[in-house]
Short mmCIF file of N, CA and C in Angstrom, two decimals:
data_model
loop_
_atom_site.label_atom_id
_atom_site.label_comp_id
_atom_site.label_asym_id
_atom_site.label_seq_id
_atom_site.Cartn_x
_atom_site.Cartn_y
_atom_site.Cartn_z
N UNK A 1 4.91 1.37 14.98
CA UNK A 1 4.79 0.22 14.12
C UNK A 1 5.21 0.62 12.70
N UNK A 2 5.99 -0.23 12.06
CA UNK A 2 6.41 0.09 10.71
C UNK A 2 5.29 -0.19 9.70
N UNK A 3 5.46 0.28 8.51
CA UNK A 3 4.43 0.18 7.48
C UNK A 3 4.14 -1.27 7.14
N UNK A 4 5.19 -2.07 6.97
CA UNK A 4 4.99 -3.46 6.60
C UNK A 4 4.22 -4.22 7.67
N UNK A 5 4.54 -4.00 8.92
CA UNK A 5 3.83 -4.68 10.01
C UNK A 5 2.36 -4.29 10.00
N UNK A 6 2.08 -3.02 9.80
CA UNK A 6 0.69 -2.55 9.76
C UNK A 6 -0.07 -3.21 8.61
N UNK A 7 0.55 -3.29 7.44
CA UNK A 7 -0.11 -3.91 6.29
C UNK A 7 -0.28 -5.40 6.51
N UNK A 8 0.72 -6.06 7.08
CA UNK A 8 0.61 -7.49 7.37
C UNK A 8 -0.59 -7.77 8.29
N UNK A 9 -0.77 -6.94 9.30
CA UNK A 9 -1.89 -7.12 10.22
C UNK A 9 -3.23 -6.94 9.49
N UNK A 10 -3.31 -5.97 8.61
CA UNK A 10 -4.54 -5.75 7.83
C UNK A 10 -4.82 -6.94 6.91
N UNK A 11 -3.80 -7.42 6.25
CA UNK A 11 -3.96 -8.55 5.34
C UNK A 11 -4.41 -9.79 6.10
N UNK A 12 -3.80 -10.04 7.25
CA UNK A 12 -4.20 -11.20 8.06
C UNK A 12 -5.66 -11.09 8.47
N UNK A 13 -6.09 -9.90 8.87
CA UNK A 13 -7.49 -9.69 9.26
C UNK A 13 -8.42 -9.91 8.07
N UNK A 14 -8.06 -9.38 6.91
CA UNK A 14 -8.90 -9.55 5.72
C UNK A 14 -8.99 -11.03 5.35
N UNK A 15 -7.87 -11.73 5.36
CA UNK A 15 -7.88 -13.15 5.01
C UNK A 15 -8.73 -13.95 6.00
N UNK A 16 -8.64 -13.59 7.27
CA UNK A 16 -9.44 -14.28 8.28
C UNK A 16 -10.92 -14.02 8.06
N UNK A 17 -11.29 -12.78 7.80
CA UNK A 17 -12.70 -12.46 7.57
C UNK A 17 -13.25 -13.18 6.34
N UNK A 18 -12.45 -13.27 5.30
CA UNK A 18 -12.90 -13.98 4.09
C UNK A 18 -13.01 -15.47 4.38
N UNK A 19 -12.03 -16.01 5.03
CA UNK A 19 -12.03 -17.45 5.35
C UNK A 19 -13.20 -17.82 6.25
N UNK A 20 -13.55 -16.96 7.20
CA UNK A 20 -14.64 -17.23 8.13
C UNK A 20 -16.00 -16.77 7.59
N UNK A 21 -16.03 -16.30 6.38
CA UNK A 21 -17.26 -15.84 5.71
C UNK A 21 -17.90 -14.66 6.42
N UNK A 22 -17.09 -13.89 7.11
CA UNK A 22 -17.56 -12.62 7.68
C UNK A 22 -17.61 -11.59 6.55
N UNK A 23 -16.61 -11.64 5.70
CA UNK A 23 -16.54 -10.77 4.52
C UNK A 23 -16.89 -11.63 3.32
N UNK A 24 -18.03 -11.35 2.74
CA UNK A 24 -18.46 -12.03 1.54
C UNK A 24 -18.08 -11.15 0.35
N UNK A 25 -17.04 -11.54 -0.33
CA UNK A 25 -16.49 -10.74 -1.42
C UNK A 25 -17.48 -10.71 -2.58
N UNK A 26 -17.82 -9.51 -3.02
CA UNK A 26 -18.77 -9.33 -4.12
C UNK A 26 -18.02 -9.22 -5.45
N UNK A 27 -18.78 -9.31 -6.54
CA UNK A 27 -18.18 -9.11 -7.86
C UNK A 27 -17.57 -7.72 -7.97
N UNK A 28 -18.23 -6.73 -7.39
CA UNK A 28 -17.70 -5.36 -7.42
C UNK A 28 -16.38 -5.29 -6.65
N UNK A 29 -16.32 -5.96 -5.49
CA UNK A 29 -15.07 -6.02 -4.72
C UNK A 29 -13.97 -6.63 -5.57
N UNK A 30 -14.28 -7.74 -6.23
CA UNK A 30 -13.28 -8.43 -7.05
C UNK A 30 -12.74 -7.53 -8.15
N UNK A 31 -13.63 -6.82 -8.81
CA UNK A 31 -13.21 -5.94 -9.90
C UNK A 31 -12.31 -4.82 -9.41
N UNK A 32 -12.69 -4.18 -8.32
CA UNK A 32 -11.89 -3.08 -7.77
C UNK A 32 -10.56 -3.62 -7.25
N UNK A 33 -10.59 -4.76 -6.57
CA UNK A 33 -9.37 -5.35 -6.04
C UNK A 33 -8.41 -5.71 -7.18
N UNK A 34 -8.94 -6.26 -8.27
CA UNK A 34 -8.10 -6.63 -9.41
C UNK A 34 -7.43 -5.40 -10.02
N UNK A 35 -8.19 -4.34 -10.18
CA UNK A 35 -7.63 -3.09 -10.75
C UNK A 35 -6.58 -2.51 -9.81
N UNK A 36 -6.87 -2.48 -8.53
CA UNK A 36 -5.92 -1.93 -7.57
C UNK A 36 -4.64 -2.78 -7.53
N UNK A 37 -4.79 -4.09 -7.57
CA UNK A 37 -3.63 -4.99 -7.57
C UNK A 37 -2.75 -4.71 -8.78
N UNK A 38 -3.36 -4.55 -9.93
CA UNK A 38 -2.60 -4.24 -11.16
C UNK A 38 -1.90 -2.90 -11.03
N UNK A 39 -2.61 -1.90 -10.52
CA UNK A 39 -2.02 -0.57 -10.36
C UNK A 39 -0.84 -0.60 -9.41
N UNK A 40 -0.95 -1.33 -8.30
CA UNK A 40 0.15 -1.42 -7.35
C UNK A 40 1.34 -2.15 -7.95
N UNK A 41 1.07 -3.21 -8.68
CA UNK A 41 2.16 -3.96 -9.32
C UNK A 41 2.90 -3.07 -10.32
N UNK A 42 2.16 -2.22 -11.00
CA UNK A 42 2.76 -1.35 -12.02
C UNK A 42 3.63 -0.25 -11.42
N UNK A 43 3.36 0.18 -10.19
CA UNK A 43 4.12 1.31 -9.63
C UNK A 43 5.28 0.89 -8.74
N UNK A 44 5.20 -0.27 -8.11
CA UNK A 44 6.32 -0.71 -7.27
C UNK A 44 6.82 -2.03 -7.83
N UNK A 45 8.00 -1.96 -8.41
CA UNK A 45 8.57 -3.14 -9.06
C UNK A 45 9.29 -4.06 -8.09
N UNK A 46 10.03 -4.97 -8.66
CA UNK A 46 10.80 -5.95 -7.89
C UNK A 46 11.81 -5.24 -6.99
N UNK A 47 12.16 -5.86 -5.86
CA UNK A 47 13.09 -5.21 -4.92
C UNK A 47 14.38 -4.72 -5.56
N UNK A 48 15.02 -5.54 -6.39
CA UNK A 48 16.29 -5.13 -6.99
C UNK A 48 16.12 -3.93 -7.92
N UNK A 49 14.97 -3.84 -8.56
CA UNK A 49 14.69 -2.69 -9.43
C UNK A 49 14.49 -1.44 -8.58
N UNK A 50 13.65 -1.53 -7.56
CA UNK A 50 13.35 -0.36 -6.71
C UNK A 50 14.61 0.14 -6.02
N UNK A 51 15.41 -0.76 -5.49
CA UNK A 51 16.59 -0.35 -4.73
C UNK A 51 17.65 0.32 -5.60
N UNK A 52 17.60 0.09 -6.91
CA UNK A 52 18.55 0.72 -7.81
C UNK A 52 18.13 2.16 -8.16
N UNK A 53 16.91 2.53 -7.84
CA UNK A 53 16.41 3.86 -8.17
C UNK A 53 16.91 4.92 -7.19
N UNK A 54 16.92 6.14 -7.66
CA UNK A 54 17.20 7.28 -6.77
C UNK A 54 16.06 7.42 -5.78
N UNK A 55 16.36 7.99 -4.62
CA UNK A 55 15.35 8.17 -3.58
C UNK A 55 14.12 8.92 -4.06
N UNK A 56 14.31 9.92 -4.89
CA UNK A 56 13.17 10.70 -5.37
C UNK A 56 12.22 9.83 -6.20
N UNK A 57 12.78 8.89 -6.97
CA UNK A 57 11.94 8.00 -7.76
C UNK A 57 11.26 6.95 -6.89
N UNK A 58 11.99 6.45 -5.89
CA UNK A 58 11.37 5.49 -4.98
C UNK A 58 10.20 6.13 -4.26
N UNK A 59 10.38 7.35 -3.80
CA UNK A 59 9.31 8.05 -3.10
C UNK A 59 8.14 8.34 -4.04
N UNK A 60 8.43 8.71 -5.26
CA UNK A 60 7.37 8.95 -6.25
C UNK A 60 6.53 7.69 -6.43
N UNK A 61 7.19 6.54 -6.56
CA UNK A 61 6.45 5.29 -6.73
C UNK A 61 5.60 4.96 -5.51
N UNK A 62 6.12 5.21 -4.33
CA UNK A 62 5.34 4.95 -3.12
C UNK A 62 4.13 5.87 -3.04
N UNK A 63 4.30 7.11 -3.43
CA UNK A 63 3.16 8.03 -3.43
C UNK A 63 2.13 7.63 -4.48
N UNK A 64 2.60 7.12 -5.62
CA UNK A 64 1.68 6.63 -6.65
C UNK A 64 0.91 5.42 -6.13
N UNK A 65 1.57 4.58 -5.35
CA UNK A 65 0.89 3.42 -4.76
C UNK A 65 -0.20 3.88 -3.80
N UNK A 66 0.10 4.85 -2.98
CA UNK A 66 -0.90 5.39 -2.06
C UNK A 66 -2.06 6.00 -2.84
N UNK A 67 -1.77 6.68 -3.92
CA UNK A 67 -2.83 7.25 -4.75
C UNK A 67 -3.70 6.14 -5.36
N UNK A 68 -3.09 5.05 -5.79
CA UNK A 68 -3.86 3.93 -6.36
C UNK A 68 -4.80 3.34 -5.32
N UNK A 69 -4.34 3.25 -4.08
CA UNK A 69 -5.19 2.74 -2.99
C UNK A 69 -6.35 3.71 -2.76
N UNK A 70 -6.06 5.01 -2.75
CA UNK A 70 -7.11 6.01 -2.53
C UNK A 70 -8.14 6.00 -3.66
N UNK A 71 -7.69 5.84 -4.88
CA UNK A 71 -8.63 5.80 -6.01
C UNK A 71 -9.52 4.56 -5.90
N UNK A 72 -8.93 3.42 -5.56
CA UNK A 72 -9.73 2.20 -5.39
C UNK A 72 -10.75 2.40 -4.28
N UNK A 73 -10.33 3.02 -3.20
CA UNK A 73 -11.21 3.28 -2.06
C UNK A 73 -12.42 4.11 -2.48
N UNK A 74 -12.22 5.02 -3.40
CA UNK A 74 -13.32 5.89 -3.84
C UNK A 74 -14.40 5.13 -4.60
N UNK A 75 -14.12 3.89 -5.01
CA UNK A 75 -15.05 3.15 -5.85
C UNK A 75 -15.78 2.02 -5.13
N UNK A 76 -15.60 1.90 -3.82
CA UNK A 76 -16.23 0.78 -3.10
C UNK A 76 -16.83 1.24 -1.79
N UNK A 77 -17.61 0.33 -1.22
CA UNK A 77 -18.21 0.53 0.10
C UNK A 77 -17.99 -0.75 0.90
N UNK A 78 -18.34 -0.71 2.14
CA UNK A 78 -18.29 -1.93 2.96
C UNK A 78 -16.88 -2.36 3.30
N UNK A 79 -16.70 -3.65 3.46
CA UNK A 79 -15.44 -4.19 3.98
C UNK A 79 -14.24 -3.88 3.11
N UNK A 80 -14.39 -3.92 1.80
CA UNK A 80 -13.24 -3.58 0.96
C UNK A 80 -12.86 -2.11 1.16
N UNK A 81 -13.83 -1.25 1.31
CA UNK A 81 -13.53 0.16 1.58
C UNK A 81 -12.83 0.31 2.93
N UNK A 82 -13.29 -0.43 3.92
CA UNK A 82 -12.65 -0.35 5.24
C UNK A 82 -11.22 -0.84 5.16
N UNK A 83 -11.01 -1.94 4.43
CA UNK A 83 -9.67 -2.50 4.24
C UNK A 83 -8.77 -1.51 3.51
N UNK A 84 -9.26 -0.95 2.42
CA UNK A 84 -8.45 0.01 1.66
C UNK A 84 -8.18 1.29 2.45
N UNK A 85 -9.16 1.74 3.23
CA UNK A 85 -8.95 2.92 4.06
C UNK A 85 -7.86 2.68 5.09
N UNK A 86 -7.89 1.51 5.71
CA UNK A 86 -6.85 1.17 6.68
C UNK A 86 -5.50 1.02 5.99
N UNK A 87 -5.50 0.48 4.77
CA UNK A 87 -4.25 0.35 4.02
C UNK A 87 -3.68 1.72 3.68
N UNK A 88 -4.54 2.64 3.29
CA UNK A 88 -4.08 4.00 2.99
C UNK A 88 -3.49 4.65 4.24
N UNK A 89 -4.13 4.43 5.37
CA UNK A 89 -3.59 4.96 6.62
C UNK A 89 -2.23 4.35 6.94
N UNK A 90 -2.10 3.04 6.72
CA UNK A 90 -0.82 2.36 6.98
C UNK A 90 0.28 2.91 6.08
N UNK A 91 -0.06 3.26 4.84
CA UNK A 91 0.92 3.78 3.90
C UNK A 91 1.17 5.28 4.06
N UNK A 92 0.37 5.96 4.86
CA UNK A 92 0.42 7.42 4.94
C UNK A 92 1.75 8.01 5.41
N UNK A 93 2.61 7.29 6.14
CA UNK A 93 3.90 7.91 6.47
C UNK A 93 4.68 8.39 5.26
N UNK A 94 4.48 7.80 4.09
CA UNK A 94 5.22 8.26 2.90
C UNK A 94 4.87 9.70 2.57
N UNK A 95 3.74 10.19 3.05
CA UNK A 95 3.35 11.58 2.81
C UNK A 95 4.21 12.56 3.61
N UNK A 96 4.91 12.05 4.62
CA UNK A 96 5.74 12.90 5.47
C UNK A 96 7.22 12.76 5.15
N UNK A 97 7.50 12.05 4.08
CA UNK A 97 8.90 11.85 3.67
C UNK A 97 9.26 12.83 2.56
N UNK A 98 10.52 13.16 2.49
CA UNK A 98 11.02 13.97 1.39
C UNK A 98 12.32 13.36 0.90
N UNK A 99 12.53 13.44 -0.39
CA UNK A 99 13.75 12.91 -0.99
C UNK A 99 14.70 14.03 -1.40
N UNK A 100 14.23 15.23 -1.32
CA UNK A 100 15.04 16.39 -1.70
C UNK A 100 15.69 16.98 -0.46
N UNK A 101 16.89 17.51 -0.61
CA UNK A 101 17.52 18.16 0.54
C UNK A 101 16.75 19.41 0.94
N UNK A 102 16.77 19.71 2.21
CA UNK A 102 16.07 20.89 2.71
C UNK A 102 16.97 22.10 2.58
N UNK A 103 16.51 23.08 1.84
CA UNK A 103 17.22 24.35 1.79
C UNK A 103 16.72 25.18 2.96
N UNK A 104 17.04 26.41 2.99
CA UNK A 104 16.57 27.28 4.07
C UNK A 104 15.05 27.33 4.05
N UNK A 105 14.46 27.31 5.22
CA UNK A 105 13.01 27.41 5.30
C UNK A 105 12.38 26.13 5.79
N UNK A 106 11.09 26.17 5.88
CA UNK A 106 10.31 25.06 6.42
C UNK A 106 10.23 23.90 5.44
N UNK A 107 10.20 22.69 5.98
CA UNK A 107 9.98 21.50 5.15
C UNK A 107 8.60 20.92 5.45
N UNK A 108 7.77 21.68 6.16
CA UNK A 108 6.41 21.28 6.49
C UNK A 108 6.37 19.96 7.26
N UNK A 109 7.39 19.74 8.07
CA UNK A 109 7.42 18.55 8.91
C UNK A 109 7.88 17.28 8.20
N UNK A 110 8.36 17.41 6.98
CA UNK A 110 8.82 16.22 6.26
C UNK A 110 10.23 15.85 6.72
N UNK A 111 10.56 14.59 6.50
CA UNK A 111 11.90 14.12 6.84
C UNK A 111 12.35 13.10 5.81
N UNK A 112 13.65 13.00 5.61
CA UNK A 112 14.12 12.01 4.64
C UNK A 112 14.02 10.61 5.24
N UNK A 113 13.48 9.66 4.49
CA UNK A 113 13.40 8.29 5.00
C UNK A 113 14.75 7.59 4.88
N UNK A 114 14.92 6.57 5.68
CA UNK A 114 16.12 5.74 5.56
C UNK A 114 15.92 4.74 4.43
N UNK A 115 16.98 4.13 4.01
CA UNK A 115 16.89 3.07 3.00
C UNK A 115 16.00 1.94 3.50
N UNK A 116 16.08 1.64 4.78
CA UNK A 116 15.25 0.59 5.36
C UNK A 116 13.77 0.96 5.32
N UNK A 117 13.46 2.22 5.53
CA UNK A 117 12.07 2.66 5.47
C UNK A 117 11.52 2.55 4.05
N UNK A 118 12.32 2.92 3.06
CA UNK A 118 11.90 2.73 1.68
C UNK A 118 11.60 1.25 1.41
N UNK A 119 12.54 0.41 1.79
CA UNK A 119 12.40 -1.03 1.55
C UNK A 119 11.17 -1.59 2.25
N UNK A 120 10.95 -1.19 3.49
CA UNK A 120 9.79 -1.63 4.27
C UNK A 120 8.49 -1.22 3.58
N UNK A 121 8.42 0.03 3.15
CA UNK A 121 7.20 0.53 2.51
C UNK A 121 6.97 -0.16 1.17
N UNK A 122 8.03 -0.39 0.41
CA UNK A 122 7.89 -1.08 -0.87
C UNK A 122 7.42 -2.52 -0.68
N UNK A 123 7.95 -3.18 0.33
CA UNK A 123 7.51 -4.55 0.60
C UNK A 123 6.05 -4.56 1.07
N UNK A 124 5.65 -3.54 1.81
CA UNK A 124 4.25 -3.43 2.23
C UNK A 124 3.34 -3.28 1.02
N UNK A 125 3.75 -2.50 0.05
CA UNK A 125 2.95 -2.34 -1.17
C UNK A 125 2.86 -3.67 -1.90
N UNK A 126 3.96 -4.39 -1.98
CA UNK A 126 3.93 -5.71 -2.64
C UNK A 126 3.00 -6.67 -1.91
N UNK A 127 3.02 -6.63 -0.59
CA UNK A 127 2.14 -7.50 0.21
C UNK A 127 0.69 -7.12 0.00
N UNK A 128 0.40 -5.83 -0.02
CA UNK A 128 -0.95 -5.35 -0.26
C UNK A 128 -1.40 -5.75 -1.67
N UNK A 129 -0.52 -5.63 -2.64
CA UNK A 129 -0.84 -6.03 -4.01
C UNK A 129 -1.19 -7.50 -4.08
N UNK A 130 -0.43 -8.32 -3.41
CA UNK A 130 -0.68 -9.76 -3.38
C UNK A 130 -2.04 -10.06 -2.74
N UNK A 131 -2.34 -9.38 -1.66
CA UNK A 131 -3.62 -9.58 -0.98
C UNK A 131 -4.78 -9.17 -1.87
N UNK A 132 -4.66 -8.04 -2.54
CA UNK A 132 -5.73 -7.59 -3.42
C UNK A 132 -5.91 -8.54 -4.60
N UNK A 133 -4.81 -9.08 -5.11
CA UNK A 133 -4.92 -10.08 -6.18
C UNK A 133 -5.66 -11.31 -5.68
N UNK A 134 -5.42 -11.70 -4.43
CA UNK A 134 -6.14 -12.82 -3.84
C UNK A 134 -7.62 -12.53 -3.66
N UNK A 135 -7.93 -11.31 -3.23
CA UNK A 135 -9.33 -10.91 -3.08
C UNK A 135 -10.03 -10.94 -4.43
N UNK A 136 -9.32 -10.54 -5.47
CA UNK A 136 -9.89 -10.50 -6.82
C UNK A 136 -10.29 -11.89 -7.30
N UNK A 137 -9.68 -12.92 -6.75
CA UNK A 137 -10.00 -14.28 -7.18
C UNK A 137 -10.75 -15.07 -6.12
N UNK A 138 -11.12 -14.40 -5.03
CA UNK A 138 -11.82 -15.08 -3.93
C UNK A 138 -13.23 -15.47 -4.32
#
């Protein structure tokens, strides 16, 4: 499953839980979601901006997005924590990507992503950002 599909499934589940009042969003959830949404928006820009960047910069931004999710996760419990943990797992393939050419020696199992993989992961971050912004106002 690609990153975007995994994030879409998480977002749909979160929206359903909120809509069905299974997940009662707290003020603390809203605050953390708002901060995380802002952080994600700041690291992954518009598609035309991201696609113009060098691979190393695109990967750096994706790793920063994953770090923003992990930091948000450290500040919550309950359903938002479960959602953010699953989101971090969905984004985790970026940890196995490399943008630098492999010289002699081990690359620790990393591989260069395709342009489509970059685009998919960036769109997943945008979708996650949108969902967190929605949670912040729920």
